CSV table of C-alpha atoms and ligand atoms in Angstrom, one decimal:
chain,number,residue,atom,x,y,z
A,1,UNK,CA,0.0,-0.2,0.1
A,2,UNK,CA,0.9,3.5,-0.5
A,3,UNK,CA,1.9,5.5,2.4
A,4,UNK,CA,-0.4,8.2,3.6
A,5,UNK,CA,2.1,10.8,1.7
A,6,UNK,CA,1.7,14.2,0.9
A,7,UNK,CA,3.1,13.9,-2.3
A,8,UNK,CA,0.2,12.0,-3.4
A,9,UNK,CA,-1.8,14.1,-5.7
A,10,UNK,CA,-5.2,13.0,-5.7
A,11,UNK,CA,-6.0,14.0,-9.1
A,12,UNK,CA,-8.3,11.9,-11.3
A,13,UNK,CA,-5.4,10.3,-12.9
A,14,UNK,CA,-4.0,9.2,-9.4
A,15,UNK,CA,-6.9,7.5,-8.3
A,16,UNK,CA,-5.0,4.5,-7.1
A,17,UNK,CA,-2.8,6.6,-5.1
A,18,UNK,CA,-5.5,8.4,-3.2
A,19,UNK,CA,-7.3,5.1,-2.7
A,20,UNK,CA,-4.3,3.3,-1.6
A,21,UNK,CA,-3.4,6.4,0.5
A,22,UNK,CA,-6.8,6.2,2.4
A,23,UNK,CA,-6.7,2.6,2.6
A,24,UNK,CA,-3.4,2.8,4.5
A,25,UNK,CA,-4.5,5.5,6.9
A,26,UNK,CA,-7.4,3.5,7.8
A,27,UNK,CA,-5.4,0.6,8.4
A,28,UNK,CA,-2.7,2.4,10.6
A,29,UNK,CA,-5.6,3.8,12.4
A,30,UNK,CA,-7.1,1.0,14.7
A,31,UNK,CA,-8.0,3.5,17.3
A,32,UNK,CA,-8.1,7.6,17.4
A,33,UNK,CA,-4.8,7.8,19.1
A,34,UNK,CA,-3.6,6.3,16.2
A,35,UNK,CA,-5.4,8.2,13.5
A,36,UNK,CA,-4.2,11.6,15.7
A,37,UNK,CA,-0.5,10.1,14.9
A,38,UNK,CA,-0.8,9.3,11.5
A,39,UNK,CA,-2.3,12.9,11.0
A,40,UNK,CA,0.4,14.5,12.7
A,41,UNK,CA,3.0,12.4,11.0
A,42,UNK,CA,1.5,13.4,7.6
A,43,UNK,CA,1.0,16.8,9.0
A,44,UNK,CA,4.7,17.0,10.1
A,45,UNK,CA,6.3,16.0,6.5
A,46,UNK,CA,4.2,18.4,4.7
A,47,UNK,CA,5.5,21.2,6.8
A,48,UNK,CA,3.1,21.4,9.9
A,49,UNK,CA,5.1,22.4,12.9
A,50,UNK,CA,3.8,20.8,16.3
A,51,UNK,CA,2.7,23.0,19.0
A,52,UNK,CA,2.3,22.2,22.8
A,53,UNK,CA,-0.4,23.7,24.9
A,54,UNK,CA,1.2,24.1,28.1
A,55,UNK,CA,3.9,26.5,26.3
A,56,UNK,CA,3.7,29.9,24.8
A,57,UNK,CA,3.2,29.8,20.9
A,58,UNK,CA,5.0,32.5,18.8
A,59,UNK,CA,3.2,31.9,15.1
A,60,UNK,CA,4.7,33.4,12.1
A,61,UNK,CA,2.6,34.7,9.1
A,62,UNK,CA,2.6,32.3,6.9
A,63,UNK,CA,3.6,29.4,9.3
A,64,UNK,CA,1.7,25.7,9.4
A,65,UNK,CA,1.1,24.8,12.8
A,66,UNK,CA,-0.8,21.6,14.6
A,67,UNK,CA,-1.8,21.1,18.3
A,68,UNK,CA,-3.3,17.6,20.0
A,69,UNK,CA,-5.0,17.3,23.2
A,70,UNK,CA,-5.4,14.3,25.0
A,71,UNK,CA,-3.6,12.5,22.3
A,72,UNK,CA,-6.2,12.3,19.9
A,73,UNK,CA,-7.9,15.7,19.2
A,74,UNK,CA,-5.9,17.5,16.4
A,75,UNK,CA,-6.3,21.1,15.1
A,76,UNK,CA,-4.1,21.8,12.4
A,77,UNK,CA,-3.8,25.6,11.1
A,78,UNK,CA,-1.9,27.8,8.2
A,79,UNK,CA,-1.9,31.5,9.5
A,80,UNK,CA,-1.5,33.0,6.0
A,81,UNK,CA,-0.3,36.3,4.9
A,82,UNK,CA,-3.8,37.7,4.5
A,83,UNK,CA,-5.1,39.2,7.6
A,84,UNK,CA,-8.0,37.2,8.8
A,85,UNK,CA,-9.9,40.3,10.2
A,86,UNK,CA,-10.6,41.0,7.0
A,87,UNK,CA,-10.2,37.6,4.8
A,88,UNK,CA,-12.1,35.4,7.6
A,89,UNK,CA,-11.2,31.8,8.3
A,90,UNK,CA,-11.7,28.7,6.2
A,91,UNK,CA,-12.3,25.6,8.3
A,92,UNK,CA,-12.6,22.0,7.8
A,93,UNK,CA,-14.3,19.8,10.7
A,94,UNK,CA,-14.4,16.5,11.1
A,95,UNK,CA,-14.1,13.7,14.0
A,96,UNK,CA,-11.5,10.7,14.1
A,97,UNK,CA,-13.5,8.5,16.8
A,98,UNK,CA,-15.6,5.8,15.7
A,99,UNK,CA,-18.3,3.7,17.7
A,100,UNK,CA,-16.6,0.4,18.9
A,101,UNK,CA,-16.2,-1.9,22.2
A,102,UNK,CA,-13.7,-0.3,24.8
A,103,UNK,CA,-12.1,-2.5,27.4
A,104,UNK,CA,-13.3,-1.8,31.0
A,105,UNK,CA,-10.8,-1.0,33.2
A,106,UNK,CA,-10.6,-4.4,34.7
A,107,UNK,CA,-11.1,-6.3,31.4
A,108,UNK,CA,-10.2,-10.1,32.5
A,109,UNK,CA,-13.3,-12.3,33.0
A,110,UNK,CA,-13.4,-16.0,33.7
A,111,UNK,CA,-16.9,-17.8,33.3
A,112,UNK,CA,-18.0,-21.0,32.6
A,113,UNK,CA,-14.5,-22.4,32.0
A,114,UNK,CA,-13.5,-19.7,29.6
A,115,UNK,CA,-11.4,-16.7,29.2
A,116,UNK,CA,-13.4,-13.3,28.5
A,117,UNK,CA,-13.2,-9.7,27.8
A,118,UNK,CA,-15.1,-7.5,30.0
A,119,UNK,CA,-16.0,-4.6,27.6
A,120,UNK,CA,-18.1,-1.1,27.5
A,121,UNK,CA,-20.2,0.2,24.6
A,122,UNK,CA,-18.7,3.1,23.2
A,123,UNK,CA,-21.1,5.4,21.1
A,124,UNK,CA,-23.6,3.4,18.6
A,125,UNK,CA,-22.0,0.6,16.9
A,126,UNK,CA,-24.5,-1.9,15.1
A,127,UNK,CA,-23.5,-4.7,17.7
A,128,UNK,CA,-24.7,-7.3,15.3
A,129,UNK,CA,-21.8,-6.8,13.1
A,130,UNK,CA,-19.1,-7.2,16.0
A,131,UNK,CA,-20.1,-11.1,16.3
A,132,UNK,CA,-17.7,-13.7,14.5
A,133,UNK,CA,-15.0,-11.2,13.7
A,134,UNK,CA,-11.5,-11.6,14.4
A,135,UNK,CA,-10.6,-8.8,16.8
A,136,UNK,CA,-7.7,-7.2,18.2
A,137,UNK,CA,-6.7,-4.3,20.7
A,138,UNK,CA,-5.5,-1.1,19.9
A,139,UNK,CA,-5.1,2.5,21.9
A,140,UNK,CA,-3.0,4.0,24.7
A,141,UNK,CA,-1.5,2.5,28.0
A,142,UNK,CA,0.1,3.9,31.0
A,143,UNK,CA,2.6,1.9,32.6
A,144,UNK,CA,4.7,1.4,35.6
A,145,UNK,CA,8.3,2.4,34.5
A,146,UNK,CA,9.7,1.6,37.8
A,147,UNK,CA,11.8,4.7,39.3
A,148,UNK,CA,8.6,6.4,40.5
A,149,UNK,CA,7.7,7.0,36.7
A,150,UNK,CA,5.0,6.3,34.5
A,151,UNK,CA,5.2,5.9,30.7
A,152,UNK,CA,2.6,6.1,28.1
A,153,UNK,CA,2.7,4.2,24.4
A,154,UNK,CA,0.4,3.5,21.8
A,155,UNK,CA,-0.3,-0.1,21.5
A,156,UNK,CA,-1.3,-1.7,18.1
A,157,UNK,CA,-1.6,-5.7,18.0
A,158,UNK,CA,-1.8,-6.8,14.7
A,159,UNK,CA,-2.7,-10.1,15.5
A,160,UNK,CA,-6.5,-11.4,16.7
A,161,UNK,CA,-7.1,-12.1,20.1
A,162,UNK,CA,-10.5,-12.3,20.7
A,163,UNK,CA,-13.9,-13.2,18.9
A,164,UNK,CA,-17.4,-12.7,19.9
A,165,UNK,CA,-19.1,-15.9,19.1
A,166,UNK,CA,-22.8,-15.8,18.0
A,167,UNK,CA,-24.9,-18.4,19.6
A,168,UNK,CA,-26.0,-21.1,17.1
A,169,UNK,CA,-29.0,-20.9,15.1
A,170,UNK,CA,-29.9,-24.3,16.8
A,171,UNK,CA,-29.8,-22.8,20.1
A,172,UNK,CA,-31.8,-19.3,19.0
A,173,UNK,CA,-34.3,-20.5,16.2
A,174,UNK,CA,-35.6,-16.9,16.0
A,175,UNK,CA,-32.0,-15.5,15.3
A,176,UNK,CA,-33.0,-14.5,11.8
A,177,UNK,CA,-36.4,-12.8,12.5
A,178,UNK,CA,-35.7,-11.2,16.0
A,179,UNK,CA,-32.4,-11.1,17.5
A,180,UNK,CA,-32.1,-9.4,20.9
A,181,UNK,CA,-28.4,-8.3,22.0
A,182,UNK,CA,-27.6,-7.5,25.9
A,183,UNK,CA,-25.1,-5.2,25.7
A,184,UNK,CA,-24.0,-6.4,29.1
A,185,UNK,CA,-24.4,-10.1,28.6
A,186,UNK,CA,-23.9,-10.9,25.0
A,187,UNK,CA,-20.5,-8.8,24.4
A,188,UNK,CA,-17.7,-10.3,25.9
A,189,UNK,CA,-15.4,-11.7,23.8
A,190,UNK,CA,-13.8,-15.2,24.2
A,191,UNK,CA,-9.7,-15.0,24.6
A,192,UNK,CA,-7.4,-17.5,25.0
A,193,UNK,CA,-7.4,-19.6,28.0
A,194,UNK,CA,-4.0,-19.1,29.2
A,195,UNK,CA,-4.4,-15.3,29.4
A,196,UNK,CA,-4.9,-14.3,32.9
A,197,UNK,CA,-4.2,-10.6,32.9
A,198,UNK,CA,-4.2,-8.0,30.7
A,199,UNK,CA,-0.6,-6.9,30.4
A,200,UNK,CA,0.1,-10.9,29.6
A,201,UNK,CA,-2.5,-10.3,26.8
A,202,UNK,CA,-1.0,-7.1,25.1
A,203,UNK,CA,2.7,-8.6,25.1
A,204,UNK,CA,2.4,-12.2,24.2
A,205,UNK,CA,3.1,-12.5,20.5
A,206,UNK,CA,5.8,-10.4,18.6
A,207,UNK,CA,3.7,-7.9,17.4
A,208,UNK,CA,4.2,-4.9,19.4
A,209,UNK,CA,7.7,-5.1,20.2
A,210,UNK,CA,8.4,-1.6,19.0
A,211,UNK,CA,6.1,0.1,21.3
A,212,UNK,CA,8.4,0.3,24.4
A,213,UNK,CA,5.8,-2.1,26.3
A,214,UNK,CA,7.4,-5.3,27.9
A,215,UNK,CA,4.6,-6.3,30.3
A,216,UNK,CA,5.2,-3.9,33.0
A,217,UNK,CA,1.8,-3.4,35.2
A,218,UNK,CA,-0.6,-1.2,33.7
A,219,UNK,CA,-1.6,1.6,35.7
A,220,UNK,CA,-4.5,2.9,33.2
A,221,UNK,CA,-5.6,2.5,29.4
A,222,UNK,CA,-7.8,3.8,26.8
A,223,UNK,CA,-7.9,0.4,24.8
A,224,UNK,CA,-10.8,-0.6,22.4
A,225,UNK,CA,-11.3,-3.9,20.1
A,226,UNK,CA,-10.9,-3.4,16.1
A,227,UNK,CA,-11.5,-6.0,13.4
A,228,UNK,CA,-8.1,-7.0,12.3
A,229,UNK,CA,-9.6,-7.7,8.2
A,230,UNK,CA,-8.0,-4.9,6.6
A,231,UNK,CA,-9.7,-2.3,4.2
A,232,UNK,CA,-10.3,-3.2,0.6
A,233,UNK,CA,-11.5,-2.0,-2.2
A,234,UNK,CA,-13.6,-3.9,-4.9
A,235,UNK,CA,-15.5,-3.8,-8.2
A,236,UNK,CA,-14.8,-2.6,-11.6
A,237,UNK,CA,-11.7,0.0,-11.3
A,238,UNK,CA,-11.8,-0.7,-7.7
A,239,UNK,CA,-14.4,2.0,-7.0
A,240,UNK,CA,-15.6,0.9,-3.6
A,241,UNK,CA,-14.3,1.0,-0.2
A,242,UNK,CA,-15.0,-1.7,2.2
A,243,UNK,CA,-13.7,-0.9,5.7
A,244,UNK,CA,-13.8,-0.1,9.2
A,245,UNK,CA,-14.1,3.7,10.3
A,246,UNK,CA,-14.9,5.4,6.9
A,247,UNK,CA,-17.0,7.0,9.3
A,248,UNK,CA,-15.1,9.5,9.7
A,249,UNK,CA,-11.4,8.8,9.1
A,250,UNK,CA,-12.6,9.2,5.2
A,251,UNK,CA,-13.3,13.1,6.1
A,252,UNK,CA,-10.0,13.3,8.3
A,253,UNK,CA,-7.9,12.1,5.2
A,254,UNK,CA,-9.7,14.4,2.9
A,255,UNK,CA,-9.3,17.6,5.3
A,256,UNK,CA,-5.6,16.7,5.9
A,257,UNK,CA,-4.8,16.7,2.2
A,258,UNK,CA,-6.9,19.4,1.6
A,259,UNK,CA,-4.7,21.7,4.2
A,260,UNK,CA,-1.6,20.5,3.1
A,261,UNK,CA,-2.4,21.1,-0.8
A,262,UNK,CA,-4.3,24.3,-0.7
A,263,UNK,CA,-2.8,27.1,-2.3
A,264,UNK,CA,-4.0,30.0,-0.3
A,265,UNK,CA,-2.4,33.1,1.6
A,266,UNK,CA,-5.7,32.8,3.9
A,267,UNK,CA,-5.9,31.6,7.4
A,268,UNK,CA,-7.4,27.9,7.3
A,269,UNK,CA,-8.0,25.2,9.9
A,270,UNK,CA,-8.5,21.7,10.3
A,271,UNK,CA,-10.2,20.3,13.5
A,272,UNK,CA,-10.2,16.7,13.9
A,273,UNK,CA,-12.0,16.2,16.9
A,274,UNK,CA,-12.6,12.9,19.5
A,275,UNK,CA,-15.7,12.1,21.2
A,276,UNK,CA,-17.7,13.0,18.6
A,277,UNK,CA,-19.6,9.6,18.8
A,278,UNK,CA,-20.8,10.3,22.5
A,279,UNK,CA,-21.8,13.4,22.0
A,280,UNK,CA,-18.9,15.5,21.9
A,281,UNK,CA,-18.7,16.9,25.7
A,282,UNK,CA,-15.4,16.5,26.8
A,283,UNK,CA,-12.3,18.4,27.5
A,284,UNK,CA,-11.1,17.3,23.7
A,285,UNK,CA,-14.3,17.1,22.0
A,286,UNK,CA,-15.7,19.4,19.5
A,287,UNK,CA,-18.3,20.8,22.5
A,288,UNK,CA,-15.2,21.3,24.9
A,289,UNK,CA,-13.0,24.5,25.0
A,290,UNK,CA,-10.1,23.1,22.8
A,291,UNK,CA,-11.0,24.7,19.4
A,292,UNK,CA,-12.0,28.4,21.2
A,293,UNK,CA,-8.5,28.2,23.1
A,294,UNK,CA,-6.6,27.5,19.7
A,295,UNK,CA,-8.7,30.2,17.8
A,296,UNK,CA,-8.5,32.5,20.7
A,297,UNK,CA,-4.5,32.2,20.7
A,298,UNK,CA,-4.2,32.4,16.8
A,299,UNK,CA,-6.3,34.6,15.4
A,300,UNK,CA,-8.8,35.7,17.7
A,301,UNK,CA,-12.7,34.9,18.7
A,302,UNK,CA,-13.9,38.4,17.6
A,303,UNK,CA,-17.2,38.1,15.7
A,304,UNK,CA,-15.8,40.7,13.1
A,305,UNK,CA,-13.3,37.2,12.2
A,306,UNK,CA,-15.7,34.7,13.1
A,307,UNK,CA,-18.8,36.1,10.9
A,308,UNK,CA,-16.6,36.5,8.2
A,309,UNK,CA,-15.6,32.7,8.2
A,310,UNK,CA,-16.8,29.1,7.2
A,311,UNK,CA,-16.7,25.8,8.4
A,312,UNK,CA,-17.2,22.9,6.4
A,313,UNK,CA,-18.5,20.0,8.8
A,314,UNK,CA,-16.9,17.0,7.0
A,315,UNK,CA,-18.8,13.9,8.2
A,316,UNK,CA,-20.7,10.6,6.5
A,317,UNK,CA,-24.0,10.5,4.6
A,318,UNK,CA,-26.4,7.9,4.3
A,319,UNK,CA,-26.7,6.7,0.9
A,320,UNK,CA,-30.0,5.0,0.0
A,321,UNK,CA,-30.1,1.5,0.6
A,322,UNK,CA,-31.5,-0.6,-2.5
A,323,UNK,CA,-33.0,-3.1,0.3
A,324,UNK,CA,-34.5,-0.4,2.5
A,325,UNK,CA,-35.4,2.4,0.0
A,326,UNK,CA,-38.2,3.3,2.3
A,327,UNK,CA,-35.6,4.6,4.9
A,328,UNK,CA,-35.0,7.8,2.8
A,329,UNK,CA,-37.1,11.0,1.6
A,330,UNK,CA,-37.7,10.1,-2.1
A,331,UNK,CA,-36.5,13.8,-3.2
A,332,UNK,CA,-33.3,13.4,-0.9
A,333,UNK,CA,-31.6,9.8,-1.3
A,334,UNK,CA,-28.3,10.2,-2.2
A,335,UNK,CA,-26.4,7.6,-4.4
A,336,UNK,CA,-23.3,6.1,-3.3
A,337,UNK,CA,-20.5,7.4,-6.2
A,338,UNK,CA,-23.2,9.8,-7.7
A,339,UNK,CA,-21.5,12.7,-5.7
A,340,UNK,CA,-21.0,14.8,-2.6
A,341,UNK,CA,-23.8,15.1,-0.1
A,342,UNK,CA,-24.9,18.3,1.6
A,343,UNK,CA,-26.8,17.2,4.7
A,344,UNK,CA,-29.9,19.7,6.0
A,345,UNK,CA,-32.0,19.3,8.8
A,346,UNK,CA,-34.9,22.0,9.5
A,347,UNK,CA,-34.1,21.2,13.5
A,348,UNK,CA,-30.5,22.1,13.4
A,349,UNK,CA,-29.1,18.7,13.6
A,350,UNK,CA,-27.0,19.6,10.8
A,351,UNK,CA,-25.8,23.3,10.6
A,352,UNK,CA,-26.4,24.1,6.9
A,353,UNK,CA,-28.5,27.0,5.8
A,354,UNK,CA,-30.0,27.8,2.6
A,355,UNK,CA,-27.0,30.5,2.2
A,356,UNK,CA,-24.6,28.0,3.2
A,357,UNK,CA,-25.7,25.3,0.8
A,358,UNK,CA,-25.9,28.1,-1.8
A,359,UNK,CA,-22.3,28.6,-1.3
A,360,UNK,CA,-21.3,25.0,-1.4
A,361,UNK,CA,-23.5,24.1,-4.6
A,362,UNK,CA,-21.7,26.9,-6.5
A,363,UNK,CA,-18.4,25.8,-5.5
A,364,UNK,CA,-19.3,22.4,-6.7
A,365,UNK,CA,-20.4,23.5,-9.7
A,366,UNK,CA,-17.5,25.7,-10.6
A,367,UNK,CA,-15.3,22.4,-9.9
A,368,UNK,CA,-18.0,20.6,-12.1
A,369,UNK,CA,-18.5,18.2,-9.2
A,370,UNK,CA,-22.2,16.3,-8.7
A,371,UNK,CA,-23.5,16.9,-5.6
A,372,UNK,CA,-26.7,15.6,-4.0
A,373,UNK,CA,-28.9,16.8,-0.9
A,374,UNK,CA,-30.0,14.7,2.0
A,375,UNK,CA,-32.4,15.1,4.7
A,376,UNK,CA,-33.9,12.9,6.9
A,377,UNK,CA,-37.3,11.3,6.9
A,378,UNK,CA,-39.6,13.4,9.3
A,379,UNK,CA,-40.7,9.9,11.2
A,380,UNK,CA,-36.7,9.1,11.4
A,381,UNK,CA,-34.6,10.6,13.9
A,382,UNK,CA,-31.9,12.3,12.4
A,383,UNK,CA,-28.2,12.0,13.1
A,384,UNK,CA,-25.9,14.9,13.9
A,385,UNK,CA,-22.1,15.9,13.8
A,386,UNK,CA,-19.8,18.4,15.1
A,387,UNK,CA,-21.2,21.1,12.7
A,388,UNK,CA,-24.2,22.3,14.8
A,389,UNK,CA,-22.2,22.0,18.2
A,390,UNK,CA,-19.1,24.4,16.7
A,391,UNK,CA,-21.6,26.6,15.0
A,392,UNK,CA,-23.6,27.3,18.3
A,393,UNK,CA,-20.4,27.6,20.4
A,394,UNK,CA,-18.2,30.0,18.2
A,395,UNK,CA,-21.1,31.5,15.9
A,396,UNK,CA,-19.5,30.4,12.6
A,397,UNK,CA,-21.3,30.0,9.6
A,398,UNK,CA,-21.4,26.2,8.8
A,399,UNK,CA,-22.3,23.7,6.3
A,400,UNK,CA,-22.9,20.0,6.7
A,401,UNK,CA,-21.0,18.0,3.9
A,402,UNK,CA,-19.9,14.6,3.1
A,403,UNK,CA,-19.5,11.3,1.5
A,404,UNK,CA,-22.6,8.8,1.1
A,405,UNK,CA,-22.0,5.5,2.6
A,406,UNK,CA,-23.8,2.6,3.6
A,407,UNK,CA,-23.7,0.7,7.0
A,408,UNK,CA,-22.7,4.1,9.1
A,409,UNK,CA,-21.5,2.6,12.6
A,410,UNK,CA,-21.2,-1.2,11.2
A,411,UNK,CA,-17.5,-2.8,11.7
A,412,UNK,CA,-17.4,-2.7,8.3
A,413,UNK,CA,-18.8,0.4,5.9
A,414,UNK,CA,-19.0,0.8,2.5
A,415,UNK,CA,-18.5,3.8,0.2
A,416,UNK,CA,-16.9,5.3,-3.1
A,417,UNK,CA,-13.6,6.2,-3.8
A,418,UNK,CA,-14.8,8.7,-6.5
A,419,UNK,CA,-16.8,10.4,-3.7
A,420,UNK,CA,-13.7,10.4,-1.8
A,421,UNK,CA,-11.9,12.2,-4.3
A,422,UNK,CA,-14.5,14.7,-5.0
A,423,UNK,CA,-14.3,15.7,-1.2
A,424,UNK,CA,-11.0,16.4,-0.8
A,425,UNK,CA,-11.4,18.5,-4.3
A,426,UNK,CA,-13.9,20.5,-2.6
A,427,UNK,CA,-12.6,20.9,0.6
A,428,UNK,CA,-9.0,22.1,-1.1
A,429,UNK,CA,-11.1,24.7,-3.4
A,430,UNK,CA,-13.0,25.9,-0.1
A,431,UNK,CA,-9.7,26.5,1.7
A,432,UNK,CA,-8.4,28.5,-1.7
A,433,UNK,CA,-11.7,30.3,-2.2
A,434,UNK,CA,-11.5,34.1,-2.2
A,435,UNK,CA,-14.1,35.1,-0.3
A,436,UNK,CA,-16.0,32.9,2.4
A,437,UNK,CA,-17.7,35.9,4.0
A,438,UNK,CA,-21.3,34.9,3.1
A,439,UNK,CA,-22.9,38.4,4.3
A,440,UNK,CA,-20.7,39.8,1.5
A,441,UNK,CA,-20.9,37.0,-1.3
A,442,UNK,CA,-24.6,37.1,-1.9
A,443,UNK,CA,-25.7,40.1,-4.0
A,444,UNK,CA,-28.6,41.8,-2.2
B,501,ZN,ZN1,-19.5,10.4,11.9
């Protein structure tokens, strides 16, 4: 696979490169900690300098910077030469967490002669898709390093260590018509019977030898399970991506390439937040103070800047499912592979307005990019994302846009590589656009 590489130009001619770069990014990002690290590595190779929140910042005009919080949420920005108080900010917001099963603080169980893992459900995964998969462990650990010190490192076990077995059809005859999953009692994976501690489970095998962890006592961890089955593309021209975490690593990937490549002298920003899947309310989530504090330290939060600015809230959209077409409104039913999806919701679960939708449609038309509009049916509760949260926190005009997919929140989702490339093109164009001040953009 191609590495996630800033020199890869995501043009139509290099569809293979873009596909391989996206697949590689997802493959190397089994947890939000890994996604953040991959993005940081990529941004550094594209000339971005790491900032540390606890230190003073001295920012140069034209400089490229990024900062992380809690080893997950990442904000990258380019200062540009043009003053933000006249030119505004162009921002992309996405999230790097995905629904999953997290290991409980005390994760080893022994029941009925088996060793199992105790898990907590993170966000809203489609639980039935987690059964009968080869699962492994990834995330962050803190361990006792002797000499009164604690070390941390990321763990990415490559080999499978656990499976949540289904109950056989012979023991549950209604399984195909009515399957109830109790999240406390039915989701414990089975592990090998000679694993008596999490330390042993993590250290056994030769797949984490470069992590710095040698089986020392764990003092804390943020570990989750993931499916070891790597992302794949299939179909004529390999145009469909089948993978975990398409929601929302696809948008993080497109946003990172866009901010690295954009030819602009304006202030632009990429926000990749953690905890979106659980409501974004945390010290590092989009509903917390991280973004506001980075804005305050870079361009300020004055309405004279913020109201001239635009946020593209980048997240997945629901493609109409041929087996469940009644789940969509007839006239707002995006088709996978038929273009980007602009998401609208009267109740502000998406932050798009007629004004910001008009701006994005005009951008798509200028770029000759196909686009579709999604609304939820009135009788199906709409999902949401970070757009409305950021818009209500800092008052920035926002539009929700994304790539259509099937099976959102499944352990394996499906999307189109063509849509992903179009998304990167749109995001780049918005960062490069001369004017995002919508109060001046519209002729009155
Ligand atoms: Zn999402």
